[in-house]
XYZ file of N, CA and C in Angstrom:
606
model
N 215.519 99.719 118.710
C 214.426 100.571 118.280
C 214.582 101.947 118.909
N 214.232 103.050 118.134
C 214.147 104.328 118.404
C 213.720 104.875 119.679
N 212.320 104.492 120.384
C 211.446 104.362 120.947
C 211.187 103.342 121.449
N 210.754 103.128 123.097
C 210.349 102.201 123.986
C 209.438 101.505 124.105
N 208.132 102.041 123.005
C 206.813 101.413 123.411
C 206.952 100.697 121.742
N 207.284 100.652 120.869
C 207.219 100.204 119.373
C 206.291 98.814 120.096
N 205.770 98.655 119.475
C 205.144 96.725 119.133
C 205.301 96.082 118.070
N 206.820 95.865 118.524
C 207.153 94.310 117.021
C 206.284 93.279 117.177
N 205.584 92.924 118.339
C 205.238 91.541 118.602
C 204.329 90.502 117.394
N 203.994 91.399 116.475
C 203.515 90.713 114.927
C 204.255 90.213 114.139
N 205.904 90.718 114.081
C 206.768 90.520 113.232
C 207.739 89.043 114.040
N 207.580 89.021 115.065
C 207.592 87.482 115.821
C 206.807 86.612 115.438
N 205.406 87.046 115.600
C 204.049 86.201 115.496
C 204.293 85.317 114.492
N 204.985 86.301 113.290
C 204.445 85.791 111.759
C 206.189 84.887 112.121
N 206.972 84.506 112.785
C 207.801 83.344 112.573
C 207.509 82.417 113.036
N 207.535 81.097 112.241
C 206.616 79.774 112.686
C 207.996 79.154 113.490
N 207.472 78.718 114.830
C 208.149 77.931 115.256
C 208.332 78.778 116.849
N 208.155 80.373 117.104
C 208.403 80.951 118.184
C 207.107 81.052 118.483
N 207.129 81.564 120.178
C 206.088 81.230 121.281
C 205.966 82.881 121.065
N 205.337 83.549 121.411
C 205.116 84.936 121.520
C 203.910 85.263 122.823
N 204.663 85.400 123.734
C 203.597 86.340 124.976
C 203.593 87.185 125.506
N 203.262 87.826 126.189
C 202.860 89.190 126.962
C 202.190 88.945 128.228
N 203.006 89.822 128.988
C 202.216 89.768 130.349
C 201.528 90.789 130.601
N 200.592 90.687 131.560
C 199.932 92.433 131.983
C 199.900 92.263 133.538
N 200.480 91.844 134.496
C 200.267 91.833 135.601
C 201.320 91.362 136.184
N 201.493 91.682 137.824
C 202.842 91.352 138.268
C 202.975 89.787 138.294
N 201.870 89.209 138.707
C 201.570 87.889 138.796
C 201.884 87.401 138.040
N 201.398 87.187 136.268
C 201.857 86.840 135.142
C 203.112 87.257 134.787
N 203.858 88.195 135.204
C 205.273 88.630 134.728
C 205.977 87.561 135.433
N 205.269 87.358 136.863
C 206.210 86.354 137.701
C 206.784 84.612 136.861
N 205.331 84.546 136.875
C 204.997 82.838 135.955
C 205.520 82.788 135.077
N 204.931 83.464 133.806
C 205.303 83.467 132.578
C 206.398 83.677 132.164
N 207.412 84.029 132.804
C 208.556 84.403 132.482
C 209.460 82.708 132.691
N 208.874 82.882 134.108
C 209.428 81.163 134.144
C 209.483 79.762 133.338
N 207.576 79.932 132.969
C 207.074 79.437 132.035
C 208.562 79.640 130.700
N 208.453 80.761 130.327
C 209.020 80.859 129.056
C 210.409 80.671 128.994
N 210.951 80.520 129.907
C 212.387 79.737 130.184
C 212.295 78.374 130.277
N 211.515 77.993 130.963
C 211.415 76.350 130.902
C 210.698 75.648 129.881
N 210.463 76.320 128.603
C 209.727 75.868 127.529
C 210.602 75.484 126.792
N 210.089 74.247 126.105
C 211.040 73.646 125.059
C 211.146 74.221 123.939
N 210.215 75.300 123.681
C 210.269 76.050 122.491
C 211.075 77.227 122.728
N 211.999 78.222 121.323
C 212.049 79.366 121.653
C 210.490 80.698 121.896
N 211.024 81.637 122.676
C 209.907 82.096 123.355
C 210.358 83.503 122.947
N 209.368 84.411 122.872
C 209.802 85.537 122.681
C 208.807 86.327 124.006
N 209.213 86.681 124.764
C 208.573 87.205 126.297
C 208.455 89.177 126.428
N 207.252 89.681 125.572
C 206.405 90.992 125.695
C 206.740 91.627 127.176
N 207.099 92.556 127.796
C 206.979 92.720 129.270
C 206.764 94.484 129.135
N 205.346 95.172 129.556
C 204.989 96.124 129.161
C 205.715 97.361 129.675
N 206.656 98.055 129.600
C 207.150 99.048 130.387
C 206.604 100.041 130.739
N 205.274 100.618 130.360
C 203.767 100.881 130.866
C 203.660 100.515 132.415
N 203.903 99.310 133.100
C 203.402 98.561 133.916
C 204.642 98.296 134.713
N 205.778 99.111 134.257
C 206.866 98.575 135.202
C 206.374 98.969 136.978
N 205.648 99.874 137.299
C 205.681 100.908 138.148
C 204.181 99.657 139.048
N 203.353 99.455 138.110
C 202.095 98.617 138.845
C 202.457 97.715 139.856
N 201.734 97.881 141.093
C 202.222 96.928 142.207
C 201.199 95.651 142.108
N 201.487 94.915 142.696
C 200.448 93.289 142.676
C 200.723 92.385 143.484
N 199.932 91.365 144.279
C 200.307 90.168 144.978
C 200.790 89.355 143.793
N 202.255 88.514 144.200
C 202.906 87.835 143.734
C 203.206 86.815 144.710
N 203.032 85.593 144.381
C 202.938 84.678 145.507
C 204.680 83.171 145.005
N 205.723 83.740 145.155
C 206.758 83.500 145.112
C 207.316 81.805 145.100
N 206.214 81.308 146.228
C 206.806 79.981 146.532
C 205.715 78.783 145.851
N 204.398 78.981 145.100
C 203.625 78.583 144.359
C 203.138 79.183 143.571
N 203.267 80.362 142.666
C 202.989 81.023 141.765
C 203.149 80.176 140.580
N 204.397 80.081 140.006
C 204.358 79.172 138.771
C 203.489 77.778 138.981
N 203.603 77.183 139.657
C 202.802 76.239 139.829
C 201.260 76.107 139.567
N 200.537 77.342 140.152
C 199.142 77.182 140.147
C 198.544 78.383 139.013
N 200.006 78.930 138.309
C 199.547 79.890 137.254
C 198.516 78.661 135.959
N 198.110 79.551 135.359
C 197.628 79.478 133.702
C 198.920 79.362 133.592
N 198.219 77.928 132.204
C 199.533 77.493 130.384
C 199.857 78.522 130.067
N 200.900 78.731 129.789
C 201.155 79.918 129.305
C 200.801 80.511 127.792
N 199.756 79.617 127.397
C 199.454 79.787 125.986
C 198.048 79.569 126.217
N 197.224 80.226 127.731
C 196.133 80.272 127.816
C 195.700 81.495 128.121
N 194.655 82.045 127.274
C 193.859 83.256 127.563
C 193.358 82.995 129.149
N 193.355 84.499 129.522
C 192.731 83.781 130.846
C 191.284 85.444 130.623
N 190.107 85.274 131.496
C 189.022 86.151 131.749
C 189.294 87.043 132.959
N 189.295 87.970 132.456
C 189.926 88.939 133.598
C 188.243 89.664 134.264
N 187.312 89.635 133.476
C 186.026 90.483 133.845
C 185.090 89.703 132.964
N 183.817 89.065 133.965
C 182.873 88.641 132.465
C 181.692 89.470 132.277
N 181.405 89.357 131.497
C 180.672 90.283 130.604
C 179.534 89.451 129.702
N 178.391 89.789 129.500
C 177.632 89.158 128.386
C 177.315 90.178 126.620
N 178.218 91.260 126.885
C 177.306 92.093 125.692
C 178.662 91.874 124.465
N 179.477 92.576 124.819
C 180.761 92.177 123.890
C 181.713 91.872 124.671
N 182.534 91.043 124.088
C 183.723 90.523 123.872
C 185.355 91.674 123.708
N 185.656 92.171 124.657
C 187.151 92.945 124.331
C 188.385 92.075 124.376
N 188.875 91.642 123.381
C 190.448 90.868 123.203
C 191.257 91.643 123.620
N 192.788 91.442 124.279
C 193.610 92.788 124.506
C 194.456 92.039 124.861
N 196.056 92.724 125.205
C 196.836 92.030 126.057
C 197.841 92.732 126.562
N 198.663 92.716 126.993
C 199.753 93.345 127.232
C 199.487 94.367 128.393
N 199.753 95.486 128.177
C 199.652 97.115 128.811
C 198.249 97.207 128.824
N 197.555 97.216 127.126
C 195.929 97.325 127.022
C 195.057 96.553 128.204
N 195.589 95.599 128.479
C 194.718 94.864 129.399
C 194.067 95.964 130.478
N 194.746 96.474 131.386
C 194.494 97.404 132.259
C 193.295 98.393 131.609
N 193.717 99.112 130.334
C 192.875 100.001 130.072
C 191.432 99.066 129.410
N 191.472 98.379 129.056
C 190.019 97.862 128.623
C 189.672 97.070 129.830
N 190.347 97.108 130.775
C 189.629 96.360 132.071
C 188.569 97.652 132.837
N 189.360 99.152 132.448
C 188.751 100.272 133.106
C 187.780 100.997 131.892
N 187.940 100.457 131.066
C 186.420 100.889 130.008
C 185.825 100.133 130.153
N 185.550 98.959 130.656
C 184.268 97.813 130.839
C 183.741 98.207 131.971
N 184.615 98.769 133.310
C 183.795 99.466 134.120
C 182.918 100.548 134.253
N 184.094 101.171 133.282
C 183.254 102.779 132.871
C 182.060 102.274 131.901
N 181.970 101.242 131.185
C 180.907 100.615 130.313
C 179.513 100.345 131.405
N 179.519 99.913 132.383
C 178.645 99.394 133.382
C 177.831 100.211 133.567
N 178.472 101.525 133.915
C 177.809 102.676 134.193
C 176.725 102.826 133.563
N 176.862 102.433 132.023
C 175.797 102.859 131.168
C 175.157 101.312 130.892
N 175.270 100.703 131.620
C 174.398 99.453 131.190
C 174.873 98.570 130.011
N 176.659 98.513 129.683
C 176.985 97.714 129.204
C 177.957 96.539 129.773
N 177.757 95.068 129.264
C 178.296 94.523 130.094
C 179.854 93.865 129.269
N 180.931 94.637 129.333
C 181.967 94.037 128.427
C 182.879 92.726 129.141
N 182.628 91.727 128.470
C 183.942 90.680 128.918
C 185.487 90.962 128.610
N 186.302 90.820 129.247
C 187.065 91.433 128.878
C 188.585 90.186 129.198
N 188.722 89.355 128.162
C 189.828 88.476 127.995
C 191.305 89.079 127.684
N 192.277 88.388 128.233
C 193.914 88.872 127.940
C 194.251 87.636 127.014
N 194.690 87.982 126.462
C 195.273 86.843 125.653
C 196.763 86.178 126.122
N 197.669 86.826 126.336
C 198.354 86.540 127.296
C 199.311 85.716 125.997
N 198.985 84.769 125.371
C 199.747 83.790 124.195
C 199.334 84.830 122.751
N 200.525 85.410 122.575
C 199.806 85.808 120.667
C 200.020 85.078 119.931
N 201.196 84.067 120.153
C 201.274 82.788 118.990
C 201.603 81.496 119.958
N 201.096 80.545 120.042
C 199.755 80.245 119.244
C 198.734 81.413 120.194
N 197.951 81.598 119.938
C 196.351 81.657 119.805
C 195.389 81.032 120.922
N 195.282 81.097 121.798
C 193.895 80.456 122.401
C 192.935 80.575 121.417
N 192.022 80.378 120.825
C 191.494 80.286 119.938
C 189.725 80.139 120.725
N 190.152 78.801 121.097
C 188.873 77.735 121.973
C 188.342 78.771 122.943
N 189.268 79.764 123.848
C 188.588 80.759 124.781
C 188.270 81.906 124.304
N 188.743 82.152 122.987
C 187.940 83.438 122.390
C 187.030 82.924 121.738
N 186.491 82.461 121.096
C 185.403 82.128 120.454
C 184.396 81.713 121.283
N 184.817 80.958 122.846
C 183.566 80.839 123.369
C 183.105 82.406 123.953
N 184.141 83.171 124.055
C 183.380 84.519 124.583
C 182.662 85.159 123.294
N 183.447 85.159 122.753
C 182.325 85.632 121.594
C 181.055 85.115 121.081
N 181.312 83.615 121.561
C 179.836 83.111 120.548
C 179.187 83.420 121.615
N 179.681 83.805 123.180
C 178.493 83.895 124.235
C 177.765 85.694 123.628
N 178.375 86.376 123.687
C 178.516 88.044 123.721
C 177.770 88.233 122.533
N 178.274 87.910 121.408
C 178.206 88.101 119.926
C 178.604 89.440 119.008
N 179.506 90.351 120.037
C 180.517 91.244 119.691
C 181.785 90.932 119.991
N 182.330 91.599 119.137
C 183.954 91.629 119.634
C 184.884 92.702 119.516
N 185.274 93.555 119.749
C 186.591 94.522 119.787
C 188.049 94.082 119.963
N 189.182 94.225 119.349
C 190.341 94.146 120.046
C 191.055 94.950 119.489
N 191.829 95.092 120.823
C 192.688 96.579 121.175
C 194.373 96.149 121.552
N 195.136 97.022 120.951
C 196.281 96.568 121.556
C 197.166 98.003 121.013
N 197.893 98.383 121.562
C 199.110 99.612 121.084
C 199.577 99.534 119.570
N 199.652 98.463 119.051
C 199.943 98.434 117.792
C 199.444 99.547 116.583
N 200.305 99.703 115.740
C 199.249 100.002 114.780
C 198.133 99.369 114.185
N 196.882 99.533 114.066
C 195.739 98.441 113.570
C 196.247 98.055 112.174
N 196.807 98.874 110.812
C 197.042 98.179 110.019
C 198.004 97.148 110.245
N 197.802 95.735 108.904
C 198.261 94.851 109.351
C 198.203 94.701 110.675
N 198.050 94.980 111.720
C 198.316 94.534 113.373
C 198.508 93.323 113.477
N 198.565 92.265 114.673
C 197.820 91.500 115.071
C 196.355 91.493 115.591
N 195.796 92.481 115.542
C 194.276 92.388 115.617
C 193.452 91.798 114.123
N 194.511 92.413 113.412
C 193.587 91.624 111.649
C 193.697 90.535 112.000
N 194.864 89.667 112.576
C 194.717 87.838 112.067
C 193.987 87.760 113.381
N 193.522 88.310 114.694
C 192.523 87.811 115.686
C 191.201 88.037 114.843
N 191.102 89.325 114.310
C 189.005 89.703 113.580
C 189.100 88.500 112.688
N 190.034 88.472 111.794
C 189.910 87.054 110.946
C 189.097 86.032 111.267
N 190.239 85.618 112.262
C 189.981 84.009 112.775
C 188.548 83.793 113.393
N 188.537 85.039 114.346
C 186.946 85.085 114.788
C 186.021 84.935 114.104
N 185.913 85.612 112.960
C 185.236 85.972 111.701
C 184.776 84.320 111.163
N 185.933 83.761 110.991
C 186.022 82.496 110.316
C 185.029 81.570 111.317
N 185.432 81.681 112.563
C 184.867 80.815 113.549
C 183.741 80.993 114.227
N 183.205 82.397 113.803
C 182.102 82.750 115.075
C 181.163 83.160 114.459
N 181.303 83.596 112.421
C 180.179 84.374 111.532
C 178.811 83.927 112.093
N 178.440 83.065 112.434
C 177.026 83.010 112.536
C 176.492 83.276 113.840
N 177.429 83.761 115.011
C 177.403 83.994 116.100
C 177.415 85.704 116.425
N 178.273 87.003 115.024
C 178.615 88.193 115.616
C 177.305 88.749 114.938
N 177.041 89.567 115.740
C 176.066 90.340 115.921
C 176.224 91.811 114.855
N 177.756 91.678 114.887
C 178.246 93.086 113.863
C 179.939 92.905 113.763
N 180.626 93.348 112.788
C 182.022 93.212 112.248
C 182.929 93.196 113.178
N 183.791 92.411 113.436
C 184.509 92.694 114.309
C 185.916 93.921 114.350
N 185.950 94.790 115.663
C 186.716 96.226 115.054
C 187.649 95.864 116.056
N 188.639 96.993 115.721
C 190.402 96.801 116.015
C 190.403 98.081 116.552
N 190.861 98.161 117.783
C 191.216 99.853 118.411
C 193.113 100.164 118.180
N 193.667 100.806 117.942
C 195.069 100.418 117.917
C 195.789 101.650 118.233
N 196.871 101.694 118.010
C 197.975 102.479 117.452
C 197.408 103.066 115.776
N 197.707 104.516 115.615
C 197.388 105.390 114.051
C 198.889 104.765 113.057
N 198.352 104.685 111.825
C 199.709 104.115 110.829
C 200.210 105.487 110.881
N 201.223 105.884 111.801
C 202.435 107.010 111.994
C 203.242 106.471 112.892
N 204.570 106.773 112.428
C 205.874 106.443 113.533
C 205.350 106.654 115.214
N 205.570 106.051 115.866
C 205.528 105.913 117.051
C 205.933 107.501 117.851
N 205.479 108.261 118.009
C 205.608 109.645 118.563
C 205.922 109.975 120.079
N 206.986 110.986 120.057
C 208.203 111.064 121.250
C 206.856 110.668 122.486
N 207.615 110.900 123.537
C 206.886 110.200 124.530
C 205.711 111.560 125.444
N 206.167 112.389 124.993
C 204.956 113.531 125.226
C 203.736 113.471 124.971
N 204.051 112.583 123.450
C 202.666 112.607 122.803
C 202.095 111.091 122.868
N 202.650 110.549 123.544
C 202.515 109.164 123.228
C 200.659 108.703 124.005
N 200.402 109.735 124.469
C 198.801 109.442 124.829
C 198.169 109.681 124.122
N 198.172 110.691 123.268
C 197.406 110.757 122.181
C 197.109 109.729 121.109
N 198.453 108.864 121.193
C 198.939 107.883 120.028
C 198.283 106.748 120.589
N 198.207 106.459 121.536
C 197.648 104.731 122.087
C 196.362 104.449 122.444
N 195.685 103.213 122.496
C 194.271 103.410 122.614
C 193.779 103.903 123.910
N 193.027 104.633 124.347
C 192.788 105.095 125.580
C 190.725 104.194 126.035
N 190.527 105.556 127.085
C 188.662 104.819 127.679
C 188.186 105.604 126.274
N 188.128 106.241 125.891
C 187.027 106.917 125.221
C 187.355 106.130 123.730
N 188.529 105.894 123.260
C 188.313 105.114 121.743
C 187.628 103.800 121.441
N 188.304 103.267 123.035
C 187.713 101.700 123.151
C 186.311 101.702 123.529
N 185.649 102.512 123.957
C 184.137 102.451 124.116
C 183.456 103.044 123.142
N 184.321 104.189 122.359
C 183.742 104.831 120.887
C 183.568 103.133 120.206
N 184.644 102.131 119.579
C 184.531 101.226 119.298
C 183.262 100.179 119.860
N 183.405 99.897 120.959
C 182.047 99.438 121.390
C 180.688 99.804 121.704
N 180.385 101.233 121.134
C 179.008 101.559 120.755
C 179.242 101.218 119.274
N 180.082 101.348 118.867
C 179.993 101.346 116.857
C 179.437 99.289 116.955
N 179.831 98.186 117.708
C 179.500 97.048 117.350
C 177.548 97.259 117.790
N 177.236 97.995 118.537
C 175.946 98.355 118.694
C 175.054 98.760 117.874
N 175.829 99.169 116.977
C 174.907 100.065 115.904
C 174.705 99.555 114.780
N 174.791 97.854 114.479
C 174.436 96.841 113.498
C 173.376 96.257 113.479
């Protein structure tokens, strides 16, 4: 690929039979990687280059051991008002718009998905049916994304639970832009909380 940050990770998703994950933390880069070598399945392993630079406790001699399935969402911040899906790189930044959210008296949960195929499914829907919003954000472009087949599924599973439509923060449908501009191009605090006043306003 042209560019360093592209997100194929949909064009994996959609092959049946591969594992597709993403890490966002040093911790999870540690595990999951292991995880995804010692899986009987082929694995396709996300590793954010965003995050090469982030430092973290990594605990070497029981880490894999006492990590999360690797095909488990895990709750990074809870929250009762909405629901933010994310994973990868995004994780970080919707972990720092739920704070900046507080400020104003909102309370965002804020889940990693950590597995894009399969799906935790069972841990997003219980945040959502708790919250009864949902947002998800990821670098991608939102068309087609993988955020359409997450609003979907939610949609399918939670309609009598959302409070208002579920929205997608993403990447703009334009080529991935040199790396100067590449802040402009990715979701930042102010889109992802523009997004979570818009589930407010139903």
């Amino acid at each position: 690929m042209e560019h360093h940050s592209e997100s194929p990770e949909v064009i994996f998703a959609h092959t049946a039979g591969l594992r597709v994950v993403a890490c966002a933390d040093a911790a999870d880069a540690f595990a999951m990687i292991q995880q995804s070598i010692s899986s009987d399945d082929p694995v396709i392993f996300f590793e954010p280059k965003r995050r090469y630079w982030d430092k973290g406790e990594v605990d070497t001699v029981a880490g894999v051991r006492r990590a999360l399935p690797f095909d488990q969402a895990k709750t990074v911040l809870d929250g009762t008002d909405v629901t933010l899906l994310t994973y990868g790189p995004t994780v970080r930044t919707g972990l720092e718009s739920a704070l900046a959210a507080r400020q104003d008296g909102r309370s965002i949960e804020v889940l990693d998905l950590r597995s894009l195929s399969p799906l935790d499914e069972d841990t997003i829907c219980a945040s959502v049916r708790k919250t009864g919003r949902c947002v998800v954000v990821h670098e991608a472009p939102v068309y087609a994304g993988l955020g359409a087949e997450i609003a979907a599924r939610v949609t399918e599973r939670c309609f009598y639970h959302l409070e208002a439509p579920v929205l997608r923060v993403g990447g703009f449908a334009t080529p991935y832009p040199p790396s100067r501009l590449e802040d402009h191009y990715l979701p930042d605090l102010d889109r992802i909380l523009d997004a979570v006043d818009r589930t407010f306003g139903y």
